[in-house]
Coordinates of C-alpha atoms in Angstrom, one line a residue:
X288 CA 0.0 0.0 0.0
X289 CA 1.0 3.5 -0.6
X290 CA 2.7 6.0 2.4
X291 CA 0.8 9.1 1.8
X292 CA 1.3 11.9 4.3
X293 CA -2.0 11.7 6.1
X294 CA -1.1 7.9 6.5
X295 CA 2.4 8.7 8.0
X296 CA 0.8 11.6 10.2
X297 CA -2.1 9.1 11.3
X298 CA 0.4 6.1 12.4
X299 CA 2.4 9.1 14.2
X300 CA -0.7 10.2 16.1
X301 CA -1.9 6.9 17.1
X302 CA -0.7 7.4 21.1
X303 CA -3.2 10.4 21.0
X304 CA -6.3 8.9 19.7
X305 CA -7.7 7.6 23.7
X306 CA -8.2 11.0 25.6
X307 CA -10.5 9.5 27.8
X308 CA -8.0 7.2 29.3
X309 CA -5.2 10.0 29.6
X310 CA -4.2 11.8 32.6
X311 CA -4.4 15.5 33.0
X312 CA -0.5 15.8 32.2
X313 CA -1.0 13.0 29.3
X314 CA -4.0 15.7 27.9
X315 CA -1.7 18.3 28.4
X316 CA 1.6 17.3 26.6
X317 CA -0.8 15.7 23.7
X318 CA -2.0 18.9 23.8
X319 CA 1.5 20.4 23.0
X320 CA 2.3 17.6 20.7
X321 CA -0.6 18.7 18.6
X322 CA 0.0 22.1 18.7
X323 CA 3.4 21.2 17.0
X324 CA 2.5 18.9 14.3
X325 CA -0.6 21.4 13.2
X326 CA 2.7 24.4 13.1
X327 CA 4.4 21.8 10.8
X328 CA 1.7 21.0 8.3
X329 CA 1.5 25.0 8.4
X330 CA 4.4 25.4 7.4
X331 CA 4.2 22.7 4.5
X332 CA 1.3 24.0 3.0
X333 CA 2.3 27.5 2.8
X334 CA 5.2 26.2 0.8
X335 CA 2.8 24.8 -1.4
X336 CA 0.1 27.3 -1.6
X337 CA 3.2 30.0 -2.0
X338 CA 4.5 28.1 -5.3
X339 CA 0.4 27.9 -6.3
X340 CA 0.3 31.9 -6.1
X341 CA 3.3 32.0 -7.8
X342 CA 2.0 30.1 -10.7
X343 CA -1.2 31.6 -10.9
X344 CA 0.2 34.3 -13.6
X345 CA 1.8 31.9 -15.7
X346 CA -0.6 30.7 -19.2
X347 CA -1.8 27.1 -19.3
X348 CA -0.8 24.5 -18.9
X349 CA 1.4 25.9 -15.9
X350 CA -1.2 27.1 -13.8
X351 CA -2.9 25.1 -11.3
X352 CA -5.6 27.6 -10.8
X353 CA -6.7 28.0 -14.2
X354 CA -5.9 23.9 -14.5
X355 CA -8.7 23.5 -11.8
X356 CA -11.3 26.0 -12.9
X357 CA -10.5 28.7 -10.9
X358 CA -10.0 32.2 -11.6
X359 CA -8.2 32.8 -7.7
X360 CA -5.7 30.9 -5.9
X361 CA -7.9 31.7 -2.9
X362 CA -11.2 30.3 -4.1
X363 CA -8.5 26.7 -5.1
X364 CA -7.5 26.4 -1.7
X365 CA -10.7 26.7 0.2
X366 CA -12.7 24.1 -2.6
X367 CA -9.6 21.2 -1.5
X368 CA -9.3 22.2 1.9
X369 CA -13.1 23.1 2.4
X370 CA -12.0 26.1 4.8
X371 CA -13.6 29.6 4.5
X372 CA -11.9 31.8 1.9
X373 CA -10.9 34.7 4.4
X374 CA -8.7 31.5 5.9
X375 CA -7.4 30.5 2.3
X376 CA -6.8 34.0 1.6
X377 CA -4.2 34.2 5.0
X378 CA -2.6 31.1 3.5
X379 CA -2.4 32.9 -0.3
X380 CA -0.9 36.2 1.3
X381 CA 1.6 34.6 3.9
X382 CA 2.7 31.8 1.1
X383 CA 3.0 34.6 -1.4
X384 CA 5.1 36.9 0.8
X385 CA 7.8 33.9 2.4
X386 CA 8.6 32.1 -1.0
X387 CA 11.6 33.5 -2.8
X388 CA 10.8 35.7 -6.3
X389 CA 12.0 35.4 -10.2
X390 CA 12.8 39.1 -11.7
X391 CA 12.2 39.8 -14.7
X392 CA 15.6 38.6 -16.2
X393 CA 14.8 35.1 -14.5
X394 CA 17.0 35.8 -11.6
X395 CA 16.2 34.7 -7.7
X396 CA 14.8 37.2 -5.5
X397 CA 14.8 37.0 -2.3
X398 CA 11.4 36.2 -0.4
X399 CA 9.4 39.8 0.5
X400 CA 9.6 39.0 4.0
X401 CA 12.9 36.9 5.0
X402 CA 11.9 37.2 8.5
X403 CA 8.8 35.4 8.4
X404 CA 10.6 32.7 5.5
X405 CA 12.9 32.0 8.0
X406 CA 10.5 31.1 10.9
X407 CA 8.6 29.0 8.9
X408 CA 11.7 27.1 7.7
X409 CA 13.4 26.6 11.0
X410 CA 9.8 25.4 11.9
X411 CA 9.5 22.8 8.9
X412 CA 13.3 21.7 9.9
X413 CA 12.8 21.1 13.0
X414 CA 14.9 24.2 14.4
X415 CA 12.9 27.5 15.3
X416 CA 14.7 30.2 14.4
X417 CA 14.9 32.6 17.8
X418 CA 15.1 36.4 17.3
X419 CA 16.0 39.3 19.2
X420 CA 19.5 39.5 21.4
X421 CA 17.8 39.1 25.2
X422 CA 19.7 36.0 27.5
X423 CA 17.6 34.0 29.4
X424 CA 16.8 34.7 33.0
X425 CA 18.6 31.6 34.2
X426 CA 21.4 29.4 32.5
X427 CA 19.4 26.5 33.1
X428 CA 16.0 27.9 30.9
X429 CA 15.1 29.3 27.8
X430 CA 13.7 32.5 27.6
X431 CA 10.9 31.5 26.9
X432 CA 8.4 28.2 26.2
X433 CA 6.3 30.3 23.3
X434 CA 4.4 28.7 20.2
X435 CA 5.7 28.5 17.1
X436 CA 4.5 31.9 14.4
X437 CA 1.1 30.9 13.4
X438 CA -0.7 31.9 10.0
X439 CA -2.8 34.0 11.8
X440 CA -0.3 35.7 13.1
X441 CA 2.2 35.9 10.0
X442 CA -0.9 37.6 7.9
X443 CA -0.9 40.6 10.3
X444 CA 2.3 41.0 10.0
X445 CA 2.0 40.6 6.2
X446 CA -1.3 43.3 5.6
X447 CA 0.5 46.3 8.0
X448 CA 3.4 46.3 6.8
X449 CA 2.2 46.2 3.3
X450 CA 0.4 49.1 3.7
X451 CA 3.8 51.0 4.9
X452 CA 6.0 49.9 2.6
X453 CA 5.3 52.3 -0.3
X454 CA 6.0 55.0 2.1
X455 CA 9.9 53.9 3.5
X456 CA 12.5 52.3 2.6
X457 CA 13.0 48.7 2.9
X458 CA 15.6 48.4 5.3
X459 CA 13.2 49.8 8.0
X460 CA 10.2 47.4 6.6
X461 CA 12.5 44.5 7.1
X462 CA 13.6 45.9 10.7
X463 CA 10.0 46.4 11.6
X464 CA 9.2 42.5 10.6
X465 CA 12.0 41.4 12.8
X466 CA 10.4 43.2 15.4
X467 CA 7.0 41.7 15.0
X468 CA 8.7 38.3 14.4
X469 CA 10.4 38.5 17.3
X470 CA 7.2 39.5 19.6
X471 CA 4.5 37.7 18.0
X472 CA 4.3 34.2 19.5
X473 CA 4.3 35.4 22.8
X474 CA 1.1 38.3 21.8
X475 CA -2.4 37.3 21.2
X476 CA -3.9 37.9 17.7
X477 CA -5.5 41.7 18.7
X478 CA -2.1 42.6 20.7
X479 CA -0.3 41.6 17.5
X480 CA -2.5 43.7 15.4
X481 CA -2.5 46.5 18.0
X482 CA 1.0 46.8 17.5
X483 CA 1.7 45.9 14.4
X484 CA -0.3 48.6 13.4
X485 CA 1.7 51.1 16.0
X486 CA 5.0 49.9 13.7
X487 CA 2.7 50.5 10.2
X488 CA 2.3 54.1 11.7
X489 CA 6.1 55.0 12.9
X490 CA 7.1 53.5 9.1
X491 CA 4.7 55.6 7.6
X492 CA 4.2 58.7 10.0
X493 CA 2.7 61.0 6.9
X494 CA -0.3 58.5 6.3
X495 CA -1.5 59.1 10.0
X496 CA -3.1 62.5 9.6
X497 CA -5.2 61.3 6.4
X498 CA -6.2 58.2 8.4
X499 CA -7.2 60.4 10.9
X500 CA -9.5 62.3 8.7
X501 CA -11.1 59.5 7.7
X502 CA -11.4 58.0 10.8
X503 CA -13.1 61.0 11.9
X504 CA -15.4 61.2 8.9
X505 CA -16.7 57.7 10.0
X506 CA -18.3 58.7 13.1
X507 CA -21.3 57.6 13.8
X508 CA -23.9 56.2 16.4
X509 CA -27.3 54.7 15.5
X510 CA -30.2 53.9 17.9
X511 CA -32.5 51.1 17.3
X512 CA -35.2 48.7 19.1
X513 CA -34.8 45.0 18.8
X514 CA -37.6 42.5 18.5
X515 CA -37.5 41.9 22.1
X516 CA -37.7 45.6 23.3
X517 CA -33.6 46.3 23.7
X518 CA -32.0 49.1 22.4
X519 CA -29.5 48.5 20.8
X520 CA -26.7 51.3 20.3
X521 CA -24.1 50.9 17.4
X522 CA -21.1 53.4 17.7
X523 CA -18.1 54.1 16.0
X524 CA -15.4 57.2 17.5
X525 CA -12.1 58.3 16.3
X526 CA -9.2 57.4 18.7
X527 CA -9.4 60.7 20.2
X528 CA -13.2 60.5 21.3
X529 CA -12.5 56.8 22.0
X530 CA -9.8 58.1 24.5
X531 CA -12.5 59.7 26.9
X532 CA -15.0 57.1 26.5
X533 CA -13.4 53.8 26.6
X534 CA -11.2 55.3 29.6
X535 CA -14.5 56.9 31.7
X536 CA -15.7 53.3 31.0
X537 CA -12.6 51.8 32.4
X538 CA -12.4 53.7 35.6
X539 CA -16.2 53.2 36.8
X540 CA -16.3 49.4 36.0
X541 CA -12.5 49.0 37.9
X542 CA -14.0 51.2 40.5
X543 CA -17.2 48.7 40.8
X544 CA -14.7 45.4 40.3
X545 CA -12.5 46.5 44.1
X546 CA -15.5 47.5 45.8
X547 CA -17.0 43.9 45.9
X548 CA -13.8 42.0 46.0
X549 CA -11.8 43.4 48.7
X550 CA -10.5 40.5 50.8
X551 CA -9.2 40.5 54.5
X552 CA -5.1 40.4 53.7
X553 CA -4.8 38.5 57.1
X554 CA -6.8 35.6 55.5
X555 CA -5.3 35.2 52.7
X556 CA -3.0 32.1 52.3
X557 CA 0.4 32.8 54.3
X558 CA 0.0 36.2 54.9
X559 CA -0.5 36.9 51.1
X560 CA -0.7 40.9 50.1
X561 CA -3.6 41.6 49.1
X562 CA -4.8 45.5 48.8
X563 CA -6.8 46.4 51.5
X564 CA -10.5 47.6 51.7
X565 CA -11.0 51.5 52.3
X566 CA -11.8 52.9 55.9
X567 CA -15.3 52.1 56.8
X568 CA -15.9 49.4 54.6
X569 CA -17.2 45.8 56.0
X570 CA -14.5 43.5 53.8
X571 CA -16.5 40.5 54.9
X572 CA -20.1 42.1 54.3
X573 CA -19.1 43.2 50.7
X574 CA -21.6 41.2 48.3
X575 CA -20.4 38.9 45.7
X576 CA -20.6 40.7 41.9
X577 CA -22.7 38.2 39.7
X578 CA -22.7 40.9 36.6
X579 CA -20.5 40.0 33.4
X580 CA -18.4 42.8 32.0
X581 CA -19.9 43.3 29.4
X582 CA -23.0 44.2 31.6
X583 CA -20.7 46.7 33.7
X584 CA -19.6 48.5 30.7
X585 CA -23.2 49.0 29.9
X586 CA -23.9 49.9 33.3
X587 CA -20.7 52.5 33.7
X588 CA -22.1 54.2 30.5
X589 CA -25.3 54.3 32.0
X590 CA -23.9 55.7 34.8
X591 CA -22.0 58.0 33.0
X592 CA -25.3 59.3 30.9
X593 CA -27.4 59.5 34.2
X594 CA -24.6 61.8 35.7
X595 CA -23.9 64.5 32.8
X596 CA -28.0 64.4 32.7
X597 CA -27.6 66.3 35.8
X598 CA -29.0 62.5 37.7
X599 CA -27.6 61.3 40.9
X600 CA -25.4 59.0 39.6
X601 CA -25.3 55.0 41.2
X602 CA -22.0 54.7 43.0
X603 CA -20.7 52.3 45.3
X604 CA -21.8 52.5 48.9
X605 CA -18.4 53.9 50.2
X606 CA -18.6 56.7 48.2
X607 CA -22.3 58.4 48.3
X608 CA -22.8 60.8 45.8
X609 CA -19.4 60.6 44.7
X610 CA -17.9 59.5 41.2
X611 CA -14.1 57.5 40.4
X612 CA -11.7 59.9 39.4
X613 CA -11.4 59.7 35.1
X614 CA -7.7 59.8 33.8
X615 CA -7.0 60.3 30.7
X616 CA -3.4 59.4 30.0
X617 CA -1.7 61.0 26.6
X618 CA 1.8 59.7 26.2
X619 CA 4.3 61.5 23.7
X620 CA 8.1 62.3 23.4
X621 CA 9.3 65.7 24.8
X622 CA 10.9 66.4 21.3
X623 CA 7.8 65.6 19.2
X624 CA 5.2 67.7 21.8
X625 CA 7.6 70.5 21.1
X626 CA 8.2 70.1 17.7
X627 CA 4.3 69.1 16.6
X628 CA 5.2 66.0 15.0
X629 CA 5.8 62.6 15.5
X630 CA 3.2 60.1 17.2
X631 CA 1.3 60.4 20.5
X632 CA -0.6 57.3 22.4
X633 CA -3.6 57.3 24.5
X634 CA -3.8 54.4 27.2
X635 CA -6.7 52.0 26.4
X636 CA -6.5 53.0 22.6
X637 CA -4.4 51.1 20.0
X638 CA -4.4 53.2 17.5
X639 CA -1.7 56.2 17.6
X640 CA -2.8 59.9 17.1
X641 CA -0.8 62.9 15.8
X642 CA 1.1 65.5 17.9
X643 CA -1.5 68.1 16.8
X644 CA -3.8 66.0 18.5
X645 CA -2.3 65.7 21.8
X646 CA -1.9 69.3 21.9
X647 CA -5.8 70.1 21.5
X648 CA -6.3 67.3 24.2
X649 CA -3.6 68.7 26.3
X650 CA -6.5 71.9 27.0
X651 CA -8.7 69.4 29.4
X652 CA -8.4 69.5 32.7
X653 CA -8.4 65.8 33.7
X654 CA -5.6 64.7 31.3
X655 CA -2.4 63.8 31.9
X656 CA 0.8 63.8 30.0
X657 CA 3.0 61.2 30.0
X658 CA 6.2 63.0 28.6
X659 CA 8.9 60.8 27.5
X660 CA 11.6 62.4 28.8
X661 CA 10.7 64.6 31.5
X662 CA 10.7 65.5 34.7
X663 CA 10.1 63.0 37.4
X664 CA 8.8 62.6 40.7
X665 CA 10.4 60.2 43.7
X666 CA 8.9 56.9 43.4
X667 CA 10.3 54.7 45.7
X668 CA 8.7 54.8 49.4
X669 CA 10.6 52.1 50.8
X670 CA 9.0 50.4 53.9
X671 CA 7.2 53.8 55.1
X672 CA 4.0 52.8 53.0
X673 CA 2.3 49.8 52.5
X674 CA 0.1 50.7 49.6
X675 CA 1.4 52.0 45.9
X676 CA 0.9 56.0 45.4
X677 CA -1.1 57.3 42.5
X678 CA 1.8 58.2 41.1
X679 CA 3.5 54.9 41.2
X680 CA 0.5 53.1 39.7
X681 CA 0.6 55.3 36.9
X682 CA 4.5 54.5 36.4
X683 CA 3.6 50.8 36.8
X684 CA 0.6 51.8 34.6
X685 CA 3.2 52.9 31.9
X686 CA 5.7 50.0 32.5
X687 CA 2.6 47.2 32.4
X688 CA 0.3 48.4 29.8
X689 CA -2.2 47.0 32.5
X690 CA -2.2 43.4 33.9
X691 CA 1.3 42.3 33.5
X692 CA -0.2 38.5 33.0
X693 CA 0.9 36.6 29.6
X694 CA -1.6 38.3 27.4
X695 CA -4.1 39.5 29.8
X696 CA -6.2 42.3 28.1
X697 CA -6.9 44.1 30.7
X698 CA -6.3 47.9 31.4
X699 CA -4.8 49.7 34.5
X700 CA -7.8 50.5 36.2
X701 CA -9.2 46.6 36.7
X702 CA -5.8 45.7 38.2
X703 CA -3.8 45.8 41.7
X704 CA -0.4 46.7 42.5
X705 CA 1.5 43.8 43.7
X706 CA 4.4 43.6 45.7
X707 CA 6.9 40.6 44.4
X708 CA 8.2 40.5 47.5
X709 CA 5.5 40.2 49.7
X710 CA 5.0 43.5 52.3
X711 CA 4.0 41.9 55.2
X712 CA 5.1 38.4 54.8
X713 CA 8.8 39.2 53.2
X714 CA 9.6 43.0 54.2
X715 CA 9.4 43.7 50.6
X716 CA 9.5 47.8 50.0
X717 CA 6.7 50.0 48.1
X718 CA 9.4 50.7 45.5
X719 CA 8.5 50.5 41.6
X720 CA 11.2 48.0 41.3
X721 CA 9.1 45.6 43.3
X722 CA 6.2 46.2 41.9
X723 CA 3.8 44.9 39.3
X724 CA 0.3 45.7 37.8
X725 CA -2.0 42.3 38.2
X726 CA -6.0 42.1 37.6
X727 CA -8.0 40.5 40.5
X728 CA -8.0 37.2 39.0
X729 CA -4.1 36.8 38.0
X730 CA -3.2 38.2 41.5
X731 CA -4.9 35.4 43.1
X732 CA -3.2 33.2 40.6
X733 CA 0.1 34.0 41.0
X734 CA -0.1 34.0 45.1
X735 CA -2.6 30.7 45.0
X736 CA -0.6 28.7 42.5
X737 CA 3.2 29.0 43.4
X738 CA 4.3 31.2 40.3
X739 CA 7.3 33.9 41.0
X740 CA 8.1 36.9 39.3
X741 CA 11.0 38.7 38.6
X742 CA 11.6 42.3 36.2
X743 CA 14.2 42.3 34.2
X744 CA 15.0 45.4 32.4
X745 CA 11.6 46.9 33.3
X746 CA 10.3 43.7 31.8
X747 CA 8.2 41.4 33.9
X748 CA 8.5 37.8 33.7
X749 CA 6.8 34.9 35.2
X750 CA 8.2 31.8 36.0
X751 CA 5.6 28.9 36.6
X752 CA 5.5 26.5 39.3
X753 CA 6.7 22.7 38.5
X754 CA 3.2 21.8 38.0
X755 CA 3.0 23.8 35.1
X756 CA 6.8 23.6 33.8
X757 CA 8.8 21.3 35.3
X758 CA 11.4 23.1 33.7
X759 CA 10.3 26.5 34.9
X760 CA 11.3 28.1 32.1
X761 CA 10.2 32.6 32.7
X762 CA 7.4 33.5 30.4
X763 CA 7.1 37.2 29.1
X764 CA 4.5 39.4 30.5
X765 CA 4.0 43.4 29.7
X766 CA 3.3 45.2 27.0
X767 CA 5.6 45.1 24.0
X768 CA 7.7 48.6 23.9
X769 CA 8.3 49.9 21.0
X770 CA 12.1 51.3 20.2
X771 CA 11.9 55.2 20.3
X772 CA 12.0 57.0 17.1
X773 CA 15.1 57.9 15.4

């Protein structure tokens, strides 16, 4: 009988066809093992799609599209593999841009992204390609225990850039797709596009006031009733309106998130430093939250409405008639705020905004600027304060992004500053180089499940307990900082 590859693969998967009779850590490395092959046959089919789009422009009898009645490679791929054509369409794009060109005089060009090419080769071969200069932690453990560069991922890279490249020169395209390469496995698909799209915009710095325009022009909000009585609100804001919505949002729902789940610090697990509830709140009497967050959002904004209406607005009970503070952070370089050029960002927006922008939001009264560059205030408090300042939250805030956790989406104002080395337990000091941004659920994780944390060049880590990793190899947390502008 004929070896095809699906016979070959099938024999090689035959340990992992009885998950009922597999232990949890038998479920979890056929997990991994899976996860691996799948990156493999990735890799092999956009080899083969890649040569397919190649072909597609040659006459018959060359090309396989036309050879199969098709008049796109994407439409060929979904018919055999009977996937959507959005998902052909990745694997058309990403095989296109990793396979190596013929110029016009027949010679062979290099692939348009050799950055990508090469992660998928070292994944075909057997030997991932690592980028980036950073050492591990520890002699004994890799940097990091990340999944290989996914197609999902590689076509991110792929559109952005694309849309940059007309506008710089291609040494700083390619230096851009190292960067994402580098980041990528260790970012979830809308962190990826969320920066991806912050490296599109300091490539092409001239397309971001016309996108803004049209962003702008876009704006809309439509009010209907569903079939069931609801109303249902669509809206779409520009970046800069998004700022003070999606941030008011933000602070209300993380104001309504610690009020109910304040815990008593003394009985917590081995003295485990947990924040503590404000003066005159019962910790033990504080009820359970049962609402999703989607259902807070739509409560905050509610909230929000009822108190510009000139309402009394629904606040928590320690704090009667009173609303959370709303911050709106603006972050630019010194240089460019002076200047008027260069890019600004808004925490809790992805996409970047000019410097003209920044300077009209700089005229409200609730805004911060974060000035790269600037003046500084003391941050350390050493042992004389158990609790993190204002102002050191918002340093952690910039260090973080928000919850440090491995891809944790959430903003600043749903987390808790943590100390690594525990206050009470440990003597550890208030000081920003002990600190770390955590949401509710991943500060009970870390303290509950053994992990440790350590910041490493203001970049946090977190190495997982044997249970996880019997290796314990340190797993990137943060946000991804990009490298200032020359």
């Amino acid at each position: 009988m004929t070896t095809t590859p699906a016979t070959a693969l099938r024999g090689a998967l035959a340990s992992l066809n009885a998950p009922a009779a597999s232990s949890c850590d038998e479920l979890l490395r056929a997990l991994t093992a899976l996860g691996e092959a799948q990156a493999v046959l990735d890799a092999a089919k956009l080899g083969v799609v890649g040569e397919i789009v190649e072909r597609s422009a040659l006459p018959e009898p060359s090309n396989p599209v036309s050879r199969a009645g098709h008049a796109r490679p994407a439409t060929l791929v979904a018919e055999r593999w009977g996937v959507p054509v959005p998902a052909a369409r990745a694997f058309c794009e990403v095989g296109a841009a990793i396979r190596s060109r013929t110029g016009l005089t027949g010679e062979t060009l290099p692939a348009r992204f050799p950055a990508l090419a090469a992660a998928f080769e070292g994944v075909l071969a057997g030997d991932p390609v690592i980028f980036g200069d950073s050492a591990p932690l520890s002699d004994s453990a890799p940097l990091s225990d990340s999944a290989p560069l996914t197609v999902d991922q590689a076509v991110v890279i792929v559109r952005e850039l694309t849309k940059a490249a007309p506008a710089c020169a291609l040494d700083d395209v390619l230096h851009g797709e190292r960067l994402l390469v580098e980041h990528a496995p260790t970012l979830t698909i809308p962190e990826l596009r969320t920066v991806a799209g912050q490296v599109r915009d300091r490539l092409d710095q001239d397309g971001v006031l016309p996108r803004e325009r049209r962003q702008r022009q876009r704006r809309s909000l439509t009010i209907s009733t569903t079939s069931d009585g609801l109303t249902h609100v669509d809206w779409y804001v520009d970046p800069e309106s998004a700022a003070y919505v999606v941030t008011a949002i933000d602070a209300f729902v993380g104001h309504e998130l610690r009020t109910v789940r304040f815990r008593d610090s003394a009985a917590t697990p081995e003295g485990a430093d947990a924040c503590a509830a404000p003066e005159g709140v019962d910790e033990y009497a504080a009820p359970a939250e049962t609402r999703s967050l989607p259902q807070l959002r739509s409560d905050a904004a509610t909230d929000i409405f009822r108190h510009v209406a000139g309402c009394s607005a629904r606040t928590a009970p320690d704090a009667v008639g009173t609303t959370p503070p709303v911050t709106v952070i603006v972050r630019i370089a010194l240089a460019d705020l002076q200047a008027g050029v260069g890019l600004g960002e808004i925490d809790g927006i992805a996409t970047p905004v000019s410097a003209g922008t920044v300077r009209r939001m700089a005229a409200d009264a609730r805004l911060i600027p974060a000035v790269l560059g600037g003046p500084s205030e003391v941050l350390d408090l050493g042992r004389g304060r158990r609790l993190f300042s204002t102002a050191q939250k918002l340093a952690l805030a910039e260090r973080d992004g928000g919850c440090a956790w491995m891809g944790c989406p959430h903003p600043p104002s749903y987390t808790e500053a943590h100390h690594l080395e525990w206050w009470s337990a440990h003597g550890g000091r208030t000081d920003l180089d002990n600190g770390i941004l955590l949401c509710s659920t991943h500060h009970h994780r870390v303290h509950d499940d053994g992990w440790q944390i350590q910041v490493r060049e203001s970049v946090p880590y977190f190495i997982p307990p044997d249970a996880v990793d019997p290796y314990r190899r340190p797993r990137r947390g943060g946000r991804v900082r990009l490298p200032d502008a020359a």
